Structures are given as structure tokens and as C-alpha cells.
């Protein structure tokens, strides 16, 4: 396996000649990894994330929860098939449910592995909101924010070492455990919000301000019941306005979809 990756790593040997600051703190929008490296890193992180939550008895296995995944996959597929994803066919795009009703969060690895906590699904009011949040996380992966943020937090050499297999498994565990708390820059969050509306508009099914519905509800909860999602996705007030403005410009607000499947999903969790 290692020789097959060499052609993807050779450009990074040149990058290594840059300053340490340039490597550990890449400029916004610059990604030092190739798409194949995104996929390889994402696969490693996802495998460790699965193992982490499976050990705690919190990973809902697909084989034991086929109907729940059928319902969730339906929403994910609609969002993914919107026609605006850059890496729709390259990334694996799978989704896993973490059974934790106290945690209202979702996150995505590089390469498009998505994790949704049962607490977030139960917190949401309708399928539009779920689609909006999923669109936001899909954007983080498809716009390659996840890789860039990990580069900034852990450094390129460590991440490359994980792909090559010459770093300790403890470092992979650390990354997997912290992925749900990975804090994105303001510009990454703004872009993910924007693309959430673009993706939902492309479905011709969902009201594309679905993510705003989540933030509106979260804002009403106040400090006592603030979802964990907001600890890594802050500033709901300005984001609500931005999402709604983008949706209005696209002309895709006010669509009502049936919540029968969404409500069934909530009951199954």
C-alpha cells in the first residue's frame, strides 16, 4: 500500500521546504493535501471514530437498525444528489448515528464520513432542519474545511504520518476523540452555511433555509440548554440572517415537506 501513495506525497516533500509556520498554519483556502490524501486520512479517522463509539456502546450498527438508517440515508442522499458537490463521486459519503441523547451535535471527517448524534436529531423539529444541518456538515467535507482545520490544529507532518502508518495509534485516537469539538474558522462556517442553502436548493425538495431553523431554536433555548453544536458553530444570530438572506436570493424558502419519516426516525432512536 505504501508505494502507491508515493506519487501523492512527493509534492509535499517540496512543501516541507517551506517555513514551519506556513505548514502548521496554512492560509485560509489553501489545502496542502491531495484528494486521495483526504480520502485516506478520512478512512483512518472514521475507522477509529467507529471503534471509539462502538467501545462505549454508542455506535448504532446498521445491521441492527436498518429502518433508522433507511430513513436517515434518504435525507442524506437527497442532499448529496443536489448537483453542486465537487467530490460527490470521489468521497464515500457514509453516515453513522451515535446514540447519545444528551449531545446535540454532528460532524464530518475529511473524505465525507458523517456522524450525527441522536440528541441532535431529537432536538430538531422537522426534516428541513435535519437536511440543513446535514448540508452544513457535507459542505465542511466537500469544501475540504475538515482537512484544512486538522492541518492547522495538528500539523501536516503528523497527519501525513498517520496516513503512512508511522505515527502511534494514540495520536489517531486523539484526533478521532476531538473531531466533534473541532472549531472551524468564521469564514469556513460562513461558507458551509452558504453551501447548505445551495445544496438544499438543488434538491428541489427542501426549504433551503433549514439550517436557520436549527439556529433559531437553539437561540431560543438560552444558555441553559444550548446544543453542543453551537460550541463549535458559534454566533447563531448573524448566521440566521445570513442563511435566510441566501435562501431568499435563491428563492427556495417556504417549502413544506412531510415529516412522517423524520418523526419515525426520532421514535426509533
GROMACS .gro file of N, CA, C and O in nm, residues 137-261:
model
  500
  137UNK      N    1  -2.269   2.012   0.730
  137UNK     CA    2  -2.157   1.921   0.755
  137UNK      C    3  -2.100   1.865   0.625
  137UNK      O    4  -1.978   1.848   0.611
  138UNK      N    5  -2.187   1.836   0.530
  138UNK     CA    6  -2.140   1.789   0.399
  138UNK      C    7  -2.053   1.896   0.334
  138UNK      O    8  -1.951   1.865   0.271
  139UNK      N    9  -2.091   2.022   0.351
  139UNK     CA   10  -2.011   2.132   0.294
  139UNK      C   11  -1.872   2.137   0.357
  139UNK      O   12  -1.773   2.162   0.288
  140UNK      N   13  -1.863   2.114   0.488
  140UNK     CA   14  -1.732   2.113   0.553
  140UNK      C   15  -1.639   2.010   0.489
  140UNK      O   16  -1.519   2.034   0.474
  141UNK      N   17  -1.695   1.895   0.452
  141UNK     CA   18  -1.614   1.790   0.390
  141UNK      C   19  -1.587   1.821   0.243
  141UNK      O   20  -1.473   1.812   0.196
  142UNK      N   21  -1.693   1.856   0.169
  142UNK     CA   22  -1.678   1.877   0.025
  142UNK      C   23  -1.595   2.000  -0.008
  142UNK      O   24  -1.522   2.002  -0.108
  143UNK      N   25  -1.603   2.104   0.079
  143UNK     CA   26  -1.520   2.223   0.059
  143UNK      C   27  -1.382   2.206   0.124
  143UNK      O   28  -1.302   2.297   0.125
  144UNK      N   29  -1.361   2.089   0.181
  144UNK     CA   30  -1.232   2.046   0.240
  144UNK      C   31  -1.191   2.130   0.360
  144UNK      O   32  -1.073   2.143   0.392
  145UNK      N   33  -1.290   2.182   0.431
  145UNK     CA   34  -1.261   2.256   0.554
  145UNK      C   35  -1.203   2.164   0.660
  145UNK      O   36  -1.115   2.205   0.737
  146UNK      N   37  -1.257   2.041   0.669
  146UNK     CA   38  -1.216   1.949   0.775
  146UNK      C   39  -1.066   1.922   0.768
  146UNK      O   40  -0.996   1.925   0.870
  147UNK      N   41  -1.015   1.898   0.647
  147UNK     CA   42  -0.872   1.871   0.632
  147UNK      C   43  -0.789   1.993   0.669
  147UNK      O   44  -0.687   1.983   0.739
  148UNK      N   45  -0.831   2.110   0.621
  148UNK     CA   46  -0.755   2.231   0.649
  148UNK      C   47  -0.752   2.264   0.798
  148UNK      O   48  -0.649   2.305   0.853
  149UNK      N   49  -0.866   2.243   0.865
  149UNK     CA   50  -0.870   2.272   1.008
  149UNK      C   51  -0.783   2.174   1.087
  149UNK      O   52  -0.716   2.211   1.183
  150UNK      N   53  -0.783   2.047   1.045
  150UNK     CA   54  -0.697   1.948   1.110
  150UNK      C   55  -0.550   1.980   1.084
  150UNK      O   56  -0.466   1.963   1.172
  151UNK      N   57  -0.517   2.026   0.963
  151UNK     CA   58  -0.380   2.068   0.934
  151UNK      C   59  -0.336   2.177   1.031
  151UNK      O   60  -0.224   2.175   1.085
  152UNK      N   61  -0.425   2.272   1.052
  152UNK     CA   62  -0.390   2.385   1.137
  152UNK      C   63  -0.375   2.342   1.282
  152UNK      O   64  -0.287   2.391   1.354
  153UNK      N   65  -0.461   2.249   1.326
  153UNK     CA   66  -0.460   2.210   1.467
  153UNK      C   67  -0.348   2.111   1.499
  153UNK      O   68  -0.287   2.119   1.605
  154UNK      N   69  -0.322   2.017   1.407
  154UNK     CA   70  -0.229   1.909   1.439
  154UNK      C   71  -0.098   1.914   1.359
  154UNK      O   72  -0.001   1.847   1.394
  155UNK      N   73  -0.097   1.989   1.251
  155UNK     CA   74   0.023   1.996   1.168
  155UNK      C   75   0.021   1.893   1.057
  155UNK      O   76  -0.027   1.781   1.075
  156UNK      N   77   0.073   1.930   0.943
  156UNK     CA   78   0.070   1.843   0.826
  156UNK      C   79   0.152   1.716   0.845
  156UNK      O   80   0.112   1.607   0.804
  157UNK      N   81   0.269   1.728   0.910
  157UNK     CA   82   0.357   1.611   0.923
  157UNK      C   83   0.292   1.501   1.005
  157UNK      O   84   0.305   1.383   0.974
  158UNK      N   85   0.218   1.539   1.110
  158UNK     CA   86   0.150   1.437   1.192
  158UNK      C   87   0.043   1.365   1.111
  158UNK      O   88   0.033   1.242   1.114
  159UNK      N   89  -0.037   1.442   1.037
  159UNK     CA   90  -0.145   1.382   0.959
  159UNK      C   91  -0.090   1.291   0.850
  159UNK      O   92  -0.142   1.182   0.825
  160UNK      N   93   0.018   1.335   0.785
  160UNK     CA   94   0.082   1.251   0.684
  160UNK      C   95   0.135   1.122   0.746
  160UNK      O   96   0.127   1.015   0.688
  161UNK      N   97   0.191   1.135   0.865
  161UNK     CA   98   0.243   1.017   0.935
  161UNK      C   99   0.134   0.916   0.964
  161UNK      O  100   0.157   0.795   0.957
  162UNK      N  101   0.014   0.964   0.995
  162UNK     CA  102  -0.098   0.874   1.020
  162UNK      C  103  -0.135   0.798   0.893
  162UNK      O  104  -0.164   0.678   0.898
  163UNK      N  105  -0.136   0.867   0.780
  163UNK     CA  106  -0.169   0.802   0.654
  163UNK      C  107  -0.065   0.697   0.618
  163UNK      O  108  -0.097   0.587   0.572
  164UNK      N  109   0.062   0.730   0.641
  164UNK     CA  110   0.170   0.638   0.608
  164UNK      C  111   0.185   0.525   0.710
  164UNK      O  112   0.255   0.428   0.685
  165UNK      N  113   0.121   0.541   0.825
  165UNK     CA  114   0.127   0.439   0.926
  165UNK      C  115   0.249   0.444   1.015
  165UNK      O  116   0.282   0.346   1.082
  166UNK      N  117   0.320   0.559   1.016
  166UNK     CA  118   0.438   0.568   1.102
  166UNK      C  119   0.417   0.661   1.221
  166UNK      O  120   0.511   0.717   1.275
  167UNK      N  121   0.290   0.679   1.260
  167UNK     CA  122   0.257   0.752   1.382
  167UNK      C  123   0.184   0.658   1.476
  167UNK      O  124   0.120   0.561   1.434
  168UNK      N  125   0.188   0.688   1.606
  168UNK     CA  126   0.126   0.599   1.703
  168UNK      C  127  -0.026   0.605   1.693
  168UNK      O  128  -0.083   0.707   1.655
  169UNK      N  129  -0.089   0.493   1.727
  169UNK     CA  130  -0.235   0.486   1.723
  169UNK      C  131  -0.297   0.582   1.824
  169UNK      O  132  -0.411   0.625   1.808
  170UNK      N  133  -0.222   0.616   1.929
  170UNK     CA  134  -0.274   0.710   2.029
  170UNK      C  135  -0.304   0.847   1.968
  170UNK      O  136  -0.399   0.915   2.008
  171UNK      N  137  -0.225   0.887   1.871
  171UNK     CA  138  -0.248   1.016   1.805
  171UNK      C  139  -0.374   1.012   1.721
  171UNK      O  140  -0.449   1.109   1.714
  172UNK      N  141  -0.400   0.897   1.660
  172UNK     CA  142  -0.523   0.881   1.582
  172UNK      C  143  -0.643   0.882   1.675
  172UNK      O  144  -0.747   0.941   1.643
  173UNK      N  145  -0.631   0.819   1.790
  173UNK     CA  146  -0.738   0.819   1.890
  173UNK      C  147  -0.768   0.962   1.934
  173UNK      O  148  -0.884   1.002   1.948
  174UNK      N  149  -0.662   1.039   1.955
  174UNK     CA  150  -0.677   1.177   1.998
  174UNK      C  151  -0.755   1.260   1.895
  174UNK      O  152  -0.844   1.337   1.930
  175UNK      N  153  -0.721   1.242   1.768
  175UNK     CA  154  -0.790   1.316   1.662
  175UNK      C  155  -0.936   1.274   1.653
  175UNK      O  156  -1.026   1.357   1.643
  176UNK      N  157  -0.961   1.143   1.657
  176UNK     CA  158  -1.098   1.093   1.648
  176UNK      C  159  -1.182   1.143   1.764
  176UNK      O  160  -1.298   1.184   1.747
  177UNK      N  161  -1.124   1.143   1.884
  177UNK     CA  162  -1.198   1.187   2.003
  177UNK      C  163  -1.229   1.336   1.998
  177UNK      O  164  -1.330   1.381   2.052
  178UNK      N  165  -1.142   1.413   1.932
  178UNK     CA  166  -1.160   1.558   1.931
  178UNK      C  167  -1.231   1.611   1.809
  178UNK      O  168  -1.257   1.732   1.799
  179UNK      N  169  -1.267   1.522   1.716
  179UNK     CA  170  -1.324   1.570   1.590
  179UNK      C  171  -1.457   1.641   1.611
  179UNK      O  172  -1.487   1.739   1.543
  180UNK      N  173  -1.537   1.592   1.705
  180UNK     CA  174  -1.666   1.656   1.731
  180UNK      C  175  -1.654   1.793   1.792
  180UNK      O  176  -1.749   1.871   1.789
  181UNK      N  177  -1.535   1.825   1.847
  181UNK     CA  178  -1.512   1.957   1.908
  181UNK      C  179  -1.423   2.045   1.820
  181UNK      O  180  -1.378   2.151   1.864
  182UNK      N  181  -1.398   2.001   1.697
  182UNK     CA  182  -1.313   2.078   1.607
  182UNK      C  183  -1.380   2.211   1.573
  182UNK      O  184  -1.493   2.214   1.523
  183UNK      N  185  -1.312   2.321   1.602
  183UNK     CA  186  -1.370   2.453   1.581
  183UNK      C  187  -1.322   2.510   1.448
  183UNK      O  188  -1.203   2.528   1.426
  184UNK      N  189  -1.418   2.540   1.363
  184UNK     CA  190  -1.387   2.596   1.232
  184UNK      C  191  -1.380   2.748   1.239
  184UNK      O  192  -1.441   2.812   1.325
  185UNK      N  193  -1.305   2.804   1.145
  185UNK     CA  194  -1.292   2.949   1.138
  185UNK      C  195  -1.426   3.012   1.098
  185UNK      O  196  -1.514   2.944   1.044
  186UNK      N  197  -1.439   3.140   1.123
  186UNK     CA  198  -1.561   3.211   1.086
  186UNK      C  199  -1.589   3.200   0.935
  186UNK      O  200  -1.703   3.181   0.894
  187UNK      N  201  -1.483   3.211   0.855
  187UNK     CA  202  -1.504   3.206   0.710
  187UNK      C  203  -1.548   3.066   0.665
  187UNK      O  204  -1.630   3.052   0.574
  188UNK      N  205  -1.495   2.961   0.730
  188UNK     CA  206  -1.539   2.826   0.697
  188UNK      C  207  -1.686   2.806   0.734
  188UNK      O  208  -1.762   2.744   0.661
  189UNK      N  209  -1.725   2.858   0.851
  189UNK     CA  210  -1.864   2.844   0.894
  189UNK      C  211  -1.958   2.919   0.799
  189UNK      O  212  -2.064   2.870   0.762
  190UNK      N  213  -1.917   3.039   0.760
  190UNK     CA  214  -1.998   3.117   0.668
  190UNK      C  215  -2.015   3.045   0.535
  190UNK      O  216  -2.125   3.040   0.478
  191UNK      N  217  -1.905   2.987   0.486
  191UNK     CA  218  -1.912   2.916   0.359
  191UNK      C  219  -1.998   2.791   0.370
  191UNK      O  220  -2.076   2.760   0.279
  192UNK      N  221  -1.986   2.716   0.481
  192UNK     CA  222  -2.068   2.596   0.500
  192UNK      C  223  -2.216   2.631   0.508
  192UNK      O  224  -2.301   2.558   0.455
  193UNK      N  225  -2.248   2.742   0.574
  193UNK     CA  226  -2.387   2.788   0.580
  193UNK      C  227  -2.440   2.820   0.440
  193UNK      O  228  -2.551   2.783   0.403
  194UNK      N  229  -2.359   2.891   0.362
  194UNK     CA  230  -2.399   2.929   0.227
  194UNK      C  231  -2.422   2.806   0.142
  194UNK      O  232  -2.524   2.796   0.070
  195UNK      N  233  -2.330   2.710   0.149
  195UNK     CA  234  -2.344   2.591   0.065
  195UNK      C  235  -2.457   2.501   0.112
  195UNK      O  236  -2.514   2.426   0.032
  196UNK      N  237  -2.492   2.509   0.239
  196UNK     CA  238  -2.610   2.435   0.286
  196UNK      C  239  -2.734   2.482   0.212
  196UNK      O  240  -2.817   2.401   0.168
  197UNK      N  241  -2.747   2.612   0.193
  197UNK     CA  242  -2.863   2.665   0.119
  197UNK      C  243  -2.856   2.625  -0.028
  197UNK      O  244  -2.958   2.591  -0.089
  198UNK      N  245  -2.735   2.628  -0.084
  198UNK     CA  246  -2.718   2.590  -0.225
  198UNK      C  247  -2.753   2.443  -0.246
  198UNK      O  248  -2.822   2.405  -0.342
  199UNK      N  249  -2.706   2.358  -0.155
  199UNK     CA  250  -2.734   2.215  -0.165
  199UNK      C  251  -2.884   2.187  -0.154
  199UNK      O  252  -2.940   2.111  -0.233
  200UNK      N  253  -2.949   2.247  -0.054
  200UNK     CA  254  -3.091   2.221  -0.035
  200UNK      C  255  -3.173   2.276  -0.150
  200UNK      O  256  -3.274   2.217  -0.190
  201UNK      N  257  -3.130   2.388  -0.206
  201UNK     CA  258  -3.198   2.442  -0.323
  201UNK      C  259  -3.188   2.343  -0.439
  201UNK      O  260  -3.283   2.323  -0.514
  202UNK      N  261  -3.072   2.279  -0.451
  202UNK     CA  262  -3.051   2.182  -0.559
  202UNK      C  263  -3.137   2.057  -0.545
  202UNK      O  264  -3.158   1.986  -0.644
  203UNK      N  265  -3.187   2.029  -0.425
  203UNK     CA  266  -3.272   1.912  -0.407
  203UNK      C  267  -3.410   1.933  -0.468
  203UNK      O  268  -3.481   1.836  -0.495
  204UNK      N  269  -3.450   2.058  -0.485
  204UNK     CA  270  -3.585   2.093  -0.532
  204UNK      C  271  -3.692   2.030  -0.442
  204UNK      O  272  -3.805   2.007  -0.484
  205UNK      N  273  -3.654   2.004  -0.318
  205UNK     CA  274  -3.744   1.935  -0.225
  205UNK      C  275  -3.751   2.008  -0.092
  205UNK      O  276  -3.860   2.034  -0.040
  206UNK      N  277  -3.635   2.043  -0.038
  206UNK     CA  278  -3.629   2.106   0.093
  206UNK      C  279  -3.633   2.259   0.083
  206UNK      O  280  -3.586   2.317  -0.015
  207UNK      N  281  -3.688   2.321   0.187
  207UNK     CA  282  -3.673   2.466   0.202
  207UNK      C  283  -3.529   2.491   0.241
  207UNK      O  284  -3.479   2.437   0.339
  208UNK      N  285  -3.459   2.574   0.162
  208UNK     CA  286  -3.313   2.576   0.177
  208UNK      C  287  -3.263   2.662   0.292
  208UNK      O  288  -3.142   2.680   0.307
  209UNK      N  289  -3.352   2.713   0.376
  209UNK     CA  290  -3.308   2.780   0.498
  209UNK      C  291  -3.324   2.689   0.618
  209UNK      O  292  -3.337   2.734   0.732
  210UNK      N  293  -3.319   2.557   0.593
  210UNK     CA  294  -3.338   2.460   0.701
  210UNK      C  295  -3.242   2.477   0.816
  210UNK      O  296  -3.280   2.463   0.933
  211UNK      N  297  -3.115   2.509   0.787
  211UNK     CA  298  -3.017   2.526   0.894
  211UNK      C  299  -3.052   2.644   0.983
  211UNK      O  300  -3.025   2.642   1.104
  212UNK      N  301  -3.116   2.746   0.927
  212UNK     CA  302  -3.157   2.861   1.007
  212UNK      C  303  -3.258   2.819   1.112
  212UNK      O  304  -3.257   2.870   1.225
  213UNK      N  305  -3.347   2.724   1.077
  213UNK     CA  306  -3.446   2.675   1.173
  213UNK      C  307  -3.381   2.615   1.295
  213UNK      O  308  -3.427   2.635   1.408
  214UNK      N  309  -3.271   2.542   1.273
  214UNK     CA  310  -3.196   2.486   1.386
  214UNK      C  311  -3.140   2.597   1.474
  214UNK      O  312  -3.154   2.595   1.596
  215UNK      N  313  -3.076   2.696   1.412
  215UNK     CA  314  -3.014   2.804   1.489
  215UNK      C  315  -3.118   2.888   1.563
  215UNK      O  316  -3.093   2.934   1.675
  216UNK      N  317  -3.233   2.908   1.502
  216UNK     CA  318  -3.341   2.983   1.569
  216UNK      C  319  -3.385   2.910   1.695
  216UNK      O  320  -3.399   2.970   1.802
  217UNK      N  321  -3.405   2.780   1.683
  217UNK     CA  322  -3.447   2.703   1.801
  217UNK      C  323  -3.338   2.702   1.906
  217UNK      O  324  -3.366   2.717   2.026
  218UNK      N  325  -3.214   2.685   1.863
  218UNK     CA  326  -3.102   2.683   1.958
  218UNK      C  327  -3.090   2.816   2.031
  218UNK      O  328  -3.062   2.819   2.151
  219UNK      N  329  -3.110   2.925   1.961
  219UNK     CA  330  -3.100   3.057   2.022
  219UNK      C  331  -3.208   3.076   2.127
  219UNK      O  332  -3.186   3.138   2.232
  220UNK      N  333  -3.326   3.021   2.103
  220UNK     CA  334  -3.437   3.033   2.198
  220UNK      C  335  -3.413   2.951   2.325
  220UNK      O  336  -3.473   2.980   2.429
  221UNK      N  337  -3.328   2.849   2.315
  221UNK     CA  338  -3.302   2.764   2.430
  221UNK      C  339  -3.231   2.840   2.542
  221UNK      O  340  -3.245   2.806   2.659
  222UNK      N  341  -3.152   2.941   2.504
  222UNK     CA  342  -3.077   3.015   2.605
  222UNK      C  343  -2.958   2.936   2.653
  222UNK      O  344  -2.930   2.824   2.610
  223UNK      N  345  -2.886   2.992   2.748
  223UNK     CA  346  -2.762   2.932   2.798
  223UNK      C  347  -2.784   2.796   2.860
  223UNK      O  348  -2.698   2.708   2.854
  224UNK      N  349  -2.901   2.775   2.923
  224UNK     CA  350  -2.924   2.651   2.997
  224UNK      C  351  -2.927   2.528   2.907
  224UNK      O  352  -2.882   2.421   2.946
  225UNK      N  353  -2.982   2.544   2.786
  225UNK     CA  354  -2.996   2.426   2.702
  225UNK      C  355  -2.927   2.439   2.568
  225UNK      O  356  -2.973   2.382   2.470
  226UNK      N  357  -2.820   2.514   2.562
  226UNK     CA  358  -2.751   2.537   2.435
  226UNK      C  359  -2.693   2.407   2.380
  226UNK      O  360  -2.618   2.339   2.450
  227UNK      N  361  -2.725   2.370   2.256
  227UNK     CA  362  -2.668   2.248   2.197
  227UNK      C  363  -2.517   2.256   2.186
  227UNK      O  364  -2.461   2.364   2.165
  228UNK      N  365  -2.452   2.139   2.198
  228UNK     CA  366  -2.306   2.135   2.185
  228UNK      C  367  -2.262   2.181   2.047
  228UNK      O  368  -2.153   2.234   2.029
  229UNK      N  369  -2.349   2.164   1.947
  229UNK     CA  370  -2.319   2.206   1.811
  229UNK      C  371  -2.276   2.352   1.808
  229UNK      O  372  -2.192   2.391   1.728
  230UNK      N  373  -2.334   2.434   1.897
  230UNK     CA  374  -2.303   2.576   1.896
  230UNK      C  375  -2.167   2.607   1.959
  230UNK      O  376  -2.115   2.717   1.941
  231UNK      N  377  -2.109   2.513   2.032
  231UNK     CA  378  -1.976   2.538   2.088
  231UNK      C  379  -1.870   2.536   1.978
  231UNK      O  380  -1.765   2.597   1.990
  232UNK      N  381  -1.899   2.465   1.870
  232UNK     CA  382  -1.807   2.461   1.756
  232UNK      C  383  -1.863   2.535   1.635
  232UNK      O  384  -1.794   2.550   1.534
  233UNK      N  385  -1.988   2.578   1.644
  233UNK     CA  386  -2.053   2.652   1.535
  233UNK      C  387  -2.121   2.774   1.596
  233UNK      O  388  -2.244   2.780   1.605
  234UNK      N  389  -2.044   2.874   1.640
  234UNK     CA  390  -2.098   2.984   1.720
  234UNK      C  391  -2.169   3.093   1.640
  234UNK      O  392  -2.187   3.082   1.519
  235UNK      N  393  -2.211   3.198   1.713
  235UNK     CA  394  -2.273   3.319   1.656
  235UNK      C  395  -2.402   3.291   1.579
  235UNK      O  396  -2.414   3.325   1.460
  236UNK      N  397  -2.502   3.230   1.644
  236UNK     CA  398  -2.625   3.194   1.571
  236UNK      C  399  -2.701   3.313   1.514
  236UNK      O  400  -2.759   3.303   1.406
  237UNK      N  401  -2.701   3.427   1.584
  237UNK     CA  402  -2.780   3.541   1.540
  237UNK      C  403  -2.745   3.587   1.400
  237UNK      O  404  -2.830   3.592   1.311
  238UNK      N  405  -2.619   3.621   1.377
  238UNK     CA  406  -2.577   3.669   1.247
  238UNK      C  407  -2.587   3.560   1.142
  238UNK      O  408  -2.611   3.587   1.023
  239UNK      N  409  -2.573   3.437   1.183
  239UNK     CA  410  -2.578   3.326   1.088
  239UNK      C  411  -2.721   3.302   1.041
  239UNK      O  412  -2.743   3.267   0.925
  240UNK      N  413  -2.817   3.319   1.129
  240UNK     CA  414  -2.957   3.306   1.090
  240UNK      C  415  -2.988   3.404   0.977
  240UNK      O  416  -3.046   3.367   0.875
  241UNK      N  417  -2.948   3.528   0.996
  241UNK     CA  418  -2.974   3.631   0.896
  241UNK      C  419  -2.904   3.599   0.764
  241UNK      O  420  -2.961   3.616   0.656
  242UNK      N  421  -2.782   3.551   0.773
  242UNK     CA  422  -2.705   3.519   0.653
  242UNK      C  423  -2.768   3.404   0.575
  242UNK      O  424  -2.779   3.409   0.452
  243UNK      N  425  -2.809   3.299   0.647
  243UNK     CA  426  -2.873   3.183   0.583
  243UNK      C  427  -3.005   3.224   0.519
  243UNK      O  428  -3.035   3.188   0.404
  244UNK      N  429  -3.085   3.300   0.592
  244UNK     CA  430  -3.215   3.343   0.539
  244UNK      C  431  -3.198   3.434   0.418
  244UNK      O  432  -3.275   3.424   0.321
  245UNK      N  433  -3.098   3.519   0.421
  245UNK     CA  434  -3.072   3.608   0.308
  245UNK      C  435  -3.032   3.527   0.185
  245UNK      O  436  -3.080   3.552   0.073
  246UNK      N  437  -2.945   3.428   0.204
  246UNK     CA  438  -2.903   3.343   0.093
  246UNK      C  439  -3.021   3.266   0.037
  246UNK      O  440  -3.037   3.253  -0.087
  247UNK      N  441  -3.107   3.213   0.124
  247UNK     CA  442  -3.224   3.137   0.081
  247UNK      C  443  -3.321   3.225   0.002
  247UNK      O  444  -3.379   3.182  -0.098
  248UNK      N  445  -3.339   3.349   0.047
  248UNK     CA  446  -3.427   3.441  -0.023
  248UNK      C  447  -3.373   3.475  -0.161
  248UNK      O  448  -3.448   3.484  -0.259
  249UNK      N  449  -3.241   3.491  -0.171
  249UNK     CA  450  -3.179   3.520  -0.301
  249UNK      C  451  -3.197   3.403  -0.397
  249UNK      O  452  -3.214   3.423  -0.518
  250UNK      N  453  -3.194   3.282  -0.343
  250UNK     CA  454  -3.212   3.163  -0.426
  250UNK      C  455  -3.359   3.136  -0.455
  250UNK      O  456  -3.391   3.059  -0.546
  251UNK      N  457  -3.447   3.198  -0.377
  251UNK     CA  458  -3.590   3.180  -0.397
  251UNK      C  459  -3.640   3.043  -0.359
  251UNK      O  460  -3.727   2.986  -0.426
  252UNK      N  461  -3.585   2.988  -0.253
  252UNK     CA  462  -3.621   2.849  -0.217
  252UNK      C  463  -3.664   2.838  -0.071
  252UNK      O  464  -3.628   2.743  -0.002
  253UNK      N  465  -3.739   2.935  -0.022
  253UNK     CA  466  -3.790   2.930   0.115
  253UNK      C  467  -3.936   2.884   0.114
  253UNK      O  468  -4.001   2.882   0.010
  254UNK      N  469  -3.983   2.846   0.231
  254UNK     CA  470  -4.126   2.817   0.248
  254UNK      C  471  -4.172   2.682   0.199
  254UNK      O  472  -4.293   2.656   0.194
  255UNK      N  473  -4.083   2.594   0.160
  255UNK     CA  474  -4.125   2.461   0.115
  255UNK      C  475  -4.157   2.374   0.237
  255UNK      O  476  -4.078   2.366   0.331
  256UNK      N  477  -4.271   2.310   0.234
  256UNK     CA  478  -4.310   2.222   0.344
  256UNK      C  479  -4.303   2.077   0.298
  256UNK      O  480  -4.364   2.041   0.197
  257UNK      N  481  -4.226   1.997   0.367
  257UNK     CA  482  -4.216   1.856   0.334
  257UNK      C  483  -4.281   1.774   0.445
  257UNK      O  484  -4.290   1.818   0.560
  258UNK      N  485  -4.324   1.655   0.412
  258UNK     CA  486  -4.383   1.567   0.511
  258UNK      C  487  -4.279   1.529   0.615
  258UNK      O  488  -4.163   1.500   0.582
  259UNK      N  489  -4.320   1.528   0.740
  259UNK     CA  490  -4.230   1.490   0.849
  259UNK      C  491  -4.259   1.350   0.902
  259UNK      O  492  -4.210   1.314   1.009
  260UNK      N  493  -4.337   1.273   0.827
  260UNK     CA  494  -4.371   1.138   0.874
  260UNK      C  495  -4.246   1.052   0.892
  260UNK      O  496  -4.229   0.985   0.995
  261UNK      N  497  -4.158   1.053   0.794
  261UNK     CA  498  -4.036   0.974   0.804
  261UNK      C  499  -3.944   1.028   0.913
  261UNK      O  500  -3.882   0.951   0.988
   0.00000   0.00000   0.00000
